[in-house]
Tab-separated table of C-alpha atoms and ligand atoms in Angstrom:
chain	number	residue	atom	x	y	z
A	1	MET	CA	-5.102	24.592	9.663
A	2	PHE	CA	-8.788	23.626	10.163
A	3	ASN	CA	-9.440	20.124	9.660
A	4	LEU	CA	-13.076	18.913	10.224
A	5	GLU	CA	-12.286	15.251	10.454
A	6	LYS	CA	-9.831	16.037	13.144
A	7	ILE	CA	-12.588	17.562	15.509
A	8	VAL	CA	-15.541	15.437	14.754
A	9	ARG	CA	-16.248	12.728	17.247
A	10	PRO	CA	-15.009	9.377	15.787
A	11	ASN	CA	-18.345	7.683	16.293
A	12	VAL	CA	-20.197	10.329	14.359
A	13	LEU	CA	-17.676	10.017	11.498
A	14	LYS	CA	-18.209	6.414	11.539
A	15	MET	CA	-21.979	6.072	12.008
A	16	LYS	CA	-24.507	5.850	9.478
A	17	ALA	CA	-27.646	8.046	9.357
A	18	TYR	CA	-31.090	6.455	9.907
A	19	SER	CA	-32.419	5.867	6.437
A	20	SER	CA	-36.226	6.474	6.458
A	21	ALA	CA	-38.888	4.751	4.282
A	22	ARG	CA	-38.985	7.832	1.840
A	23	ASP	CA	-35.152	7.674	1.551
A	24	GLU	CA	-35.292	4.198	0.405
A	25	PHE	CA	-37.834	4.675	-2.112
A	26	LYS	CA	-37.526	7.257	-4.805
A	27	GLY	CA	-39.893	7.680	-7.865
A	28	ALA	CA	-43.694	7.621	-8.467
A	29	ALA	CA	-46.122	5.515	-6.775
A	30	SER	CA	-49.794	5.820	-5.708
A	31	VAL	CA	-49.957	3.597	-2.792
A	32	PHE	CA	-47.747	4.252	0.136
A	33	ILE	CA	-47.701	1.396	2.666
A	34	ASP	CA	-43.899	1.680	3.524
A	35	ALA	CA	-43.735	4.003	6.845
A	36	ASN	CA	-46.597	2.835	8.915
A	37	GLU	CA	-48.803	5.853	8.691
A	38	ASN	CA	-52.423	6.011	8.861
A	39	ASN	CA	-53.614	5.753	5.269
A	40	LEU	CA	-57.288	6.618	6.357
A	41	GLY	CA	-56.406	10.228	6.775
A	42	SER	CA	-55.483	12.579	9.732
A	43	LEU	CA	-57.625	14.319	12.341
A	44	ALA	CA	-55.454	17.222	12.033
A	45	GLY	CA	-56.263	17.871	8.299
A	46	ASP	CA	-54.865	17.190	4.816
A	47	ASN	CA	-51.284	15.747	4.566
A	48	TYR	CA	-50.835	15.495	8.303
A	49	ASN	CA	-51.115	11.719	8.201
A	50	ARG	CA	-47.724	11.615	6.205
A	51	TYR	CA	-44.361	11.921	7.724
A	52	PRO	CA	-42.683	15.377	6.556
A	53	ASP	CA	-39.809	15.604	4.011
A	54	PRO	CA	-36.706	14.596	6.257
A	55	HIS	CA	-34.492	16.697	3.956
A	56	GLN	CA	-36.896	19.782	3.788
A	57	LYS	CA	-35.988	20.334	0.114
A	58	LYS	CA	-38.337	22.927	-0.746
A	59	LEU	CA	-37.907	25.105	2.324
A	60	LYS	CA	-34.210	24.842	1.925
A	61	ALA	CA	-34.305	25.832	-1.727
A	62	SER	CA	-36.597	28.802	-0.768
A	63	ILE	CA	-34.195	29.904	2.061
A	64	ALA	CA	-31.145	29.622	-0.012
A	65	GLU	CA	-32.614	32.043	-2.645
A	66	ILE	CA	-33.561	34.549	-0.173
A	67	LYS	CA	-30.239	34.195	1.879
A	68	GLY	CA	-27.854	33.786	-1.196
A	69	VAL	CA	-26.393	30.701	-0.043
A	70	ARG	CA	-26.457	27.048	-1.574
A	71	PRO	CA	-29.197	24.760	-0.110
A	72	SER	CA	-26.277	22.317	0.859
A	73	GLN	CA	-25.088	25.207	3.267
A	74	ILE	CA	-28.272	25.013	5.325
A	75	PHE	CA	-29.266	22.968	8.229
A	76	LEU	CA	-32.808	23.212	9.629
A	77	GLY	CA	-33.578	22.622	13.304
A	78	ASN	CA	-36.448	22.487	15.514
A	79	GLY	CA	-35.405	26.013	16.713
A	80	SER	CA	-31.780	27.016	16.645
A	81	ASP	CA	-31.598	25.649	20.062
A	82	GLU	CA	-31.575	22.133	18.332
A	83	ALA	CA	-28.637	22.964	16.208
A	84	ILE	CA	-26.795	24.253	19.249
A	85	ASP	CA	-27.318	20.863	20.918
A	86	LEU	CA	-26.402	18.903	17.661
A	87	LEU	CA	-23.235	20.895	17.147
A	88	PHE	CA	-22.278	19.761	20.820
A	89	ARG	CA	-22.972	16.113	19.967
A	90	MET	CA	-21.132	16.291	16.579
A	91	VAL	CA	-17.747	17.371	17.866
A	92	CYS	CA	-17.549	17.161	21.662
A	93	ARG	CA	-16.676	14.046	23.217
A	94	PRO	CA	-18.524	13.697	26.465
A	95	GLY	CA	-16.216	14.055	29.506
A	96	GLN	CA	-13.359	15.086	27.518
A	97	ASP	CA	-13.753	17.946	25.180
A	98	SER	CA	-14.611	21.544	26.095
A	99	MET	CA	-16.249	24.691	24.606
A	100	LEU	CA	-15.692	28.355	25.298
A	101	HIS	CA	-18.495	31.171	25.511
A	102	LEU	CA	-18.494	34.737	26.395
A	103	PRO	CA	-20.858	35.756	29.289
A	104	PRO	CA	-23.143	37.378	29.686
A	105	THR	CA	-24.732	35.808	26.910
A	106	TYR	CA	-27.483	33.338	25.838
A	107	GLY	CA	-28.021	30.642	28.329
A	108	MET	CA	-28.477	27.554	26.005
A	109	TYR	CA	-24.646	27.265	25.244
A	110	GLU	CA	-23.965	26.474	28.866
A	111	VAL	CA	-27.172	24.275	29.301
A	112	SER	CA	-26.187	22.163	26.160
A	113	ALA	CA	-22.602	21.827	27.393
A	114	ASN	CA	-23.908	20.663	30.763
A	115	LEU	CA	-26.337	18.179	29.148
A	116	ASN	CA	-23.630	16.679	26.999
A	117	GLU	CA	-20.996	16.596	29.766
A	118	VAL	CA	-18.843	19.135	27.872
A	119	LYS	CA	-16.395	21.332	29.943
A	120	LEU	CA	-17.258	24.989	29.872
A	121	ASP	CA	-14.673	27.735	29.679
A	122	ALA	CA	-16.039	31.291	30.045
A	123	VAL	CA	-14.399	34.454	29.004
A	124	GLN	CA	-16.240	37.475	30.345
A	125	LEU	CA	-17.129	40.249	27.807
A	126	THR	CA	-15.331	43.494	28.425
A	127	VAL	CA	-17.117	46.477	30.171
A	128	ASP	CA	-18.503	47.585	26.704
A	129	TYR	CA	-19.596	43.773	25.899
A	130	GLN	CA	-17.108	43.284	23.348
A	131	VAL	CA	-14.782	40.101	22.914
A	132	PRO	CA	-11.384	40.186	24.526
A	133	VAL	CA	-9.708	38.519	21.608
A	134	GLN	CA	-6.312	37.720	23.190
A	135	GLU	CA	-7.835	36.311	26.312
A	136	VAL	CA	-10.162	34.138	24.282
A	137	LEU	CA	-7.188	32.738	22.229
A	138	GLU	CA	-5.127	32.100	25.351
A	139	GLN	CA	-8.047	30.098	26.835
A	140	VAL	CA	-8.151	27.834	24.024
A	141	LYS	CA	-6.980	24.332	24.849
A	142	PRO	CA	-6.348	21.172	22.755
A	143	THR	CA	-9.798	19.993	23.733
A	144	THR	CA	-11.666	23.206	22.957
A	145	LYS	CA	-13.926	22.237	20.039
A	146	LEU	CA	-16.480	25.151	19.927
A	147	ILE	CA	-16.386	28.817	20.537
A	148	PHE	CA	-19.944	30.472	20.749
A	149	ILE	CA	-20.189	34.240	19.916
A	150	CYS	CA	-23.701	35.832	19.946
A	151	THR	CA	-23.953	38.732	17.601
A	152	PRO	CA	-26.045	40.791	18.253
A	153	ASN	CA	-25.601	39.698	21.793
A	154	ASN	CA	-28.417	38.426	24.109
A	155	PRO	CA	-29.169	39.931	26.779
A	156	THR	CA	-26.661	42.899	26.102
A	157	GLY	CA	-28.040	43.784	22.488
A	158	ASN	CA	-24.784	45.015	20.936
A	159	SER	CA	-23.118	43.438	17.921
A	160	ILE	CA	-19.636	42.032	18.211
A	161	GLU	CA	-16.734	43.908	16.290
A	162	ARG	CA	-16.124	42.212	13.089
A	163	GLU	CA	-12.329	42.266	13.440
A	164	SER	CA	-12.461	40.347	16.651
A	165	ILE	CA	-14.538	37.700	15.024
A	166	GLU	CA	-12.306	37.309	11.944
A	167	THR	CA	-9.136	37.174	14.169
A	168	ILE	CA	-10.640	34.131	16.171
A	169	LEU	CA	-12.125	32.491	12.970
A	170	LEU	CA	-8.596	32.602	11.384
A	171	SER	CA	-6.747	31.563	14.781
A	172	PHE	CA	-9.024	28.816	16.076
A	173	GLU	CA	-9.149	25.385	14.826
A	174	GLY	CA	-12.279	24.278	16.016
A	175	LEU	CA	-15.789	25.619	14.988
A	176	VAL	CA	-16.591	29.188	15.574
A	177	VAL	CA	-20.436	29.266	16.177
A	178	LEU	CA	-21.813	32.980	15.394
A	179	ASP	CA	-25.306	33.250	16.897
A	180	GLU	CA	-27.212	35.698	14.811
A	181	ALA	CA	-30.707	35.321	16.232
A	182	TYR	CA	-31.388	38.910	16.256
A	183	ILE	CA	-29.225	39.853	12.968
A	184	ASP	CA	-32.417	41.019	11.016
A	185	PHE	CA	-32.684	44.038	13.624
A	186	ALA	CA	-28.843	45.077	13.025
A	187	ASN	CA	-27.374	47.388	10.585
A	188	SER	CA	-24.207	45.180	10.013
A	189	PRO	CA	-24.535	42.357	7.378
A	190	SER	CA	-24.723	38.747	8.260
A	191	TRP	CA	-21.568	36.478	8.333
A	192	ILE	CA	-23.199	34.033	5.954
A	193	SER	CA	-21.853	35.818	2.957
A	194	ARG	CA	-18.363	34.892	4.184
A	195	LEU	CA	-18.977	30.986	4.574
A	196	ASP	CA	-16.801	30.172	1.561
A	197	GLU	CA	-13.800	32.042	3.219
A	198	PHE	CA	-14.012	30.141	6.625
A	199	PRO	CA	-14.525	26.438	6.736
A	200	ASN	CA	-14.834	26.543	10.425
A	201	LEU	CA	-17.645	29.170	10.646
A	202	VAL	CA	-21.158	28.132	11.708
A	203	VAL	CA	-23.936	30.882	11.580
A	204	LEU	CA	-27.176	30.239	13.553
A	205	GLN	CA	-30.323	32.183	12.795
A	206	THR	CA	-33.856	31.831	13.421
A	207	PHE	CA	-37.530	32.339	12.473
A	208	SER	CA	-38.262	32.984	16.014
A	209	LYS	CA	-37.508	36.630	16.135
A	210	ALA	CA	-37.978	39.009	13.183
A	211	TRP	CA	-40.007	36.454	11.087
A	212	GLY	CA	-42.472	36.276	14.184
A	213	MET	CA	-42.720	32.322	14.267
A	214	ALA	CA	-41.131	31.367	17.708
A	215	GLY	CA	-44.186	29.133	18.044
A	216	LEU	CA	-43.276	27.162	15.116
A	217	ARG	CA	-39.890	26.227	15.990
A	218	LEU	CA	-37.622	26.742	13.024
A	219	GLY	CA	-33.971	27.612	13.264
A	220	MET	CA	-31.004	27.519	10.612
A	221	ALA	CA	-27.506	26.680	10.848
A	222	TYR	CA	-25.324	27.844	7.891
A	223	ALA	CA	-21.891	26.315	7.260
A	224	SER	CA	-19.847	24.404	4.828
A	225	GLU	CA	-21.469	21.680	2.889
A	226	GLU	CA	-19.183	19.169	5.037
A	227	VAL	CA	-20.322	20.648	8.430
A	228	ILE	CA	-23.975	20.596	7.081
A	229	SER	CA	-24.209	17.024	5.873
A	230	LEU	CA	-22.650	15.881	9.334
A	231	MET	CA	-25.214	17.703	11.039
A	232	ASP	CA	-27.998	16.200	8.872
A	233	LYS	CA	-26.490	12.757	9.590
A	234	ILE	CA	-27.071	13.052	13.203
A	235	LYS	CA	-30.550	14.814	13.486
A	236	PRO	CA	-33.761	13.146	14.139
A	237	PRO	CA	-35.186	12.337	10.647
A	238	TYR	CA	-38.254	14.329	10.872
A	239	ASN	CA	-37.209	17.207	12.959
A	240	ILE	CA	-39.204	19.852	11.112
A	241	ASN	CA	-42.775	19.006	10.971
A	242	GLN	CA	-45.110	19.395	8.124
A	243	ALA	CA	-47.072	22.253	9.447
A	244	THR	CA	-43.862	24.342	10.003
A	245	GLN	CA	-42.484	23.302	6.695
A	246	GLU	CA	-45.648	24.549	5.005
A	247	LEU	CA	-46.225	27.593	6.962
A	248	ALA	CA	-42.441	28.669	6.843
A	249	LEU	CA	-42.577	28.281	2.999
A	250	LYS	CA	-45.692	30.611	2.893
A	251	SER	CA	-44.067	33.201	5.034
A	252	LEU	CA	-40.968	33.128	2.984
A	253	GLN	CA	-42.963	34.553	0.198
A	254	GLN	CA	-43.844	37.814	2.286
A	255	THR	CA	-40.336	39.335	2.671
A	256	GLU	CA	-41.908	42.875	2.285
A	257	GLN	CA	-43.885	42.331	5.284
A	258	LEU	CA	-41.054	41.080	7.190
A	259	ALA	CA	-39.130	44.150	6.149
A	260	TYR	CA	-42.020	46.411	7.267
A	261	MET	CA	-42.165	44.635	10.742
A	262	VAL	CA	-38.537	44.930	11.137
A	263	GLU	CA	-38.658	48.680	10.355
A	264	GLU	CA	-41.484	49.137	12.824
A	265	ILE	CA	-39.741	47.305	15.740
A	266	VAL	CA	-36.454	49.141	15.139
A	267	GLN	CA	-38.316	52.513	15.170
A	268	GLU	CA	-40.171	51.570	18.405
A	269	ARG	CA	-36.719	50.438	19.832
A	270	GLU	CA	-35.410	53.788	19.029
A	271	MET	CA	-38.260	55.747	20.803
A	272	LEU	CA	-37.659	53.636	23.863
A	273	VAL	CA	-33.801	54.669	23.618
A	274	GLN	CA	-34.762	58.201	23.432
A	275	ALA	CA	-37.590	58.044	26.091
A	276	LEU	CA	-36.310	55.782	28.925
A	277	PRO	CA	-33.340	57.604	29.953
A	278	THR	CA	-35.544	60.614	30.745
A	279	LEU	CA	-36.945	58.476	33.696
A	280	LYS	CA	-35.391	58.956	37.025
A	281	THR	CA	-35.239	55.291	37.676
A	282	VAL	CA	-33.293	54.462	34.555
A	283	GLU	CA	-29.448	54.887	34.747
A	284	LYS	CA	-28.430	53.648	31.318
A	285	VAL	CA	-29.934	52.268	28.210
A	286	TYR	CA	-27.225	50.151	26.541
A	287	PRO	CA	-27.101	50.485	22.720
A	288	SER	CA	-29.068	47.781	20.871
A	289	ASP	CA	-28.948	46.113	17.385
A	290	ALA	CA	-31.605	43.752	18.506
A	291	ASN	CA	-35.416	43.753	19.413
A	292	PHE	CA	-34.742	44.330	22.895
A	293	LEU	CA	-32.789	46.727	25.318
A	294	LEU	CA	-30.708	46.153	28.395
A	295	VAL	CA	-31.684	48.801	30.891
A	296	LYS	CA	-29.688	49.743	33.920
A	297	VAL	CA	-32.007	50.849	36.658
A	298	LYS	CA	-31.806	52.079	40.228
A	299	ASP	CA	-33.611	49.119	42.022
A	300	ALA	CA	-33.880	46.333	39.339
A	301	ASN	CA	-35.796	43.850	41.583
A	302	GLY	CA	-38.231	46.543	42.935
A	303	LEU	CA	-38.954	47.693	39.452
A	304	TYR	CA	-39.286	44.311	38.190
A	305	ASN	CA	-41.989	43.359	40.806
A	306	TYR	CA	-43.746	46.722	40.417
A	307	LEU	CA	-44.018	46.027	36.592
A	308	LEU	CA	-45.266	42.666	37.430
A	309	GLU	CA	-48.016	44.124	39.520
A	310	LYS	CA	-49.111	46.262	36.727
A	311	GLY	CA	-49.221	43.074	34.481
A	312	ILE	CA	-46.062	43.726	32.528
A	313	VAL	CA	-43.300	40.885	32.469
A	314	VAL	CA	-39.870	42.031	31.733
A	315	ARG	CA	-36.766	39.597	31.985
A	316	ASN	CA	-34.853	40.312	35.252
A	317	ARG	CA	-31.215	39.909	34.296
A	318	SER	CA	-29.837	41.860	37.482
A	319	GLY	CA	-28.414	38.522	39.048
A	320	LEU	CA	-26.320	37.875	35.958
A	321	PRO	CA	-22.502	38.808	36.318
A	322	GLY	CA	-21.880	41.662	34.070
A	323	CYS	CA	-25.610	42.838	34.109
A	324	GLU	CA	-25.956	43.960	37.637
A	325	GLY	CA	-28.928	46.209	38.093
A	326	CYS	CA	-30.270	45.458	34.450
A	327	LEU	CA	-33.639	44.317	33.208
A	328	ARG	CA	-34.077	43.068	29.541
A	329	ILE	CA	-36.980	44.366	27.922
A	330	SER	CA	-38.343	43.187	24.558
A	331	VAL	CA	-39.740	45.926	22.215
A	332	GLY	CA	-43.525	45.493	22.192
A	333	THR	CA	-46.136	47.317	20.233
A	334	THR	CA	-46.509	51.119	20.424
A	335	GLU	CA	-49.197	50.539	22.898
A	336	GLU	CA	-47.225	48.122	24.982
A	337	ASN	CA	-44.311	50.308	24.911
A	338	GLN	CA	-46.253	53.378	26.142
A	339	GLN	CA	-47.833	51.251	28.992
A	340	LEU	CA	-44.156	50.293	30.019
A	341	PHE	CA	-43.032	53.921	29.865
A	342	GLN	CA	-45.997	54.938	31.986
A	343	ALA	CA	-45.556	52.290	34.388
A	344	MET	CA	-41.850	52.949	34.807
A	345	ALA	CA	-42.570	56.571	35.216
A	346	ASN	CA	-44.829	56.030	37.936
A	347	PHE	CA	-42.321	53.703	39.779
A	348	SER	CA	-40.931	55.694	42.801
A	349	ILE	CA	-38.011	54.472	44.740
B	1	PMP	N1	-30.037	32.251	20.185
B	1	PMP	C1	-30.325	33.348	20.892
B	1	PMP	C2	-29.311	34.328	21.112
B	1	PMP	C3	-31.517	33.412	21.478
B	1	PMP	O1	-31.796	34.690	22.210
B	1	PMP	C4	-32.509	32.632	21.241
B	1	PMP	C5	-33.822	32.592	21.803
B	1	PMP	N2	-33.925	33.343	22.821
B	1	PMP	C6	-32.208	31.406	20.430
B	1	PMP	C7	-30.833	31.339	20.035
B	1	PMP	C8	-33.185	30.196	20.328
B	1	PMP	O2	-33.819	30.487	19.455
B	1	PMP	P1	-34.778	29.418	18.655
B	1	PMP	O3	-36.246	29.859	19.009
B	1	PMP	O4	-34.561	29.435	17.165
B	1	PMP	O5	-34.668	28.267	19.287
């Protein structure tokens, strides 16, 4: 049986959150001289002389409505990378606890584990980039606090089978972190609709991909109210800046535009899926539920450098075990994709 108190670091359970000036005063006032701000104003514009809402109430309410969850089930981070790091600091005792991830996958799970002095167990995805569930469960130790599953997975692009995820959610007594950074490009539904069924489920999403706001740094973790209040307790008080809160709120009103962009990106992706295999340098295009394609080519380093010469930067993943010979290519605009295709067609090995 999952017991949150059993897996949270004792110091985190015991500690008190930082109490900000605006936490300590509630009510109406006209003179705010409680937070050492610059009351003359800001060189950046209206409002920016004031600290932002540390609880991001308006933003959470708006996200809750769109996503069909309760505001108390949402944590907002300075990118989902912040949520990843906080999850480590919430449950993993440095030098003692461990996490499990499934390479080839997103690199920050490992970086955060190393930074927090958390042991790293890795179970390689299968040849079709699925989760070998039995192997994962066999690798779980009493010190394993977190399992990271990225779906759709970066850099392979595929979604992870739902039964595998469900088995792990039901069998593992730590937190299962599903990273859904690319979920908006997938056909399968998000796991956030299952939060009430699994107290050990944490779902990560981000505004950096489909929403087109990578520069603003806004990521979400969805989980039980208990998990979210612990994450809120240990986060830096003003982790989401005022500009981000305002701009994200505005963009949340434009869900039609979002759907339009997603549709266009998915269409462009499918064009590339059809076109790239016709090139003689391309050996395989892996199926993708994301806004990028993993492409196996005959000479990955050669093609990578050739594309660079043409002013086109892709991600060379050929050195990654499980991705030998592969480049990861983000879906661009129609024009950019045509440019890529032309350049690849002109590459001779
Ligand atoms: N998860 C995955 C799978 C990603 O690929 C990325 C960004 N490349 C992130 C999380 C981090 O996203 P954010 O910009 O929200 O920090």
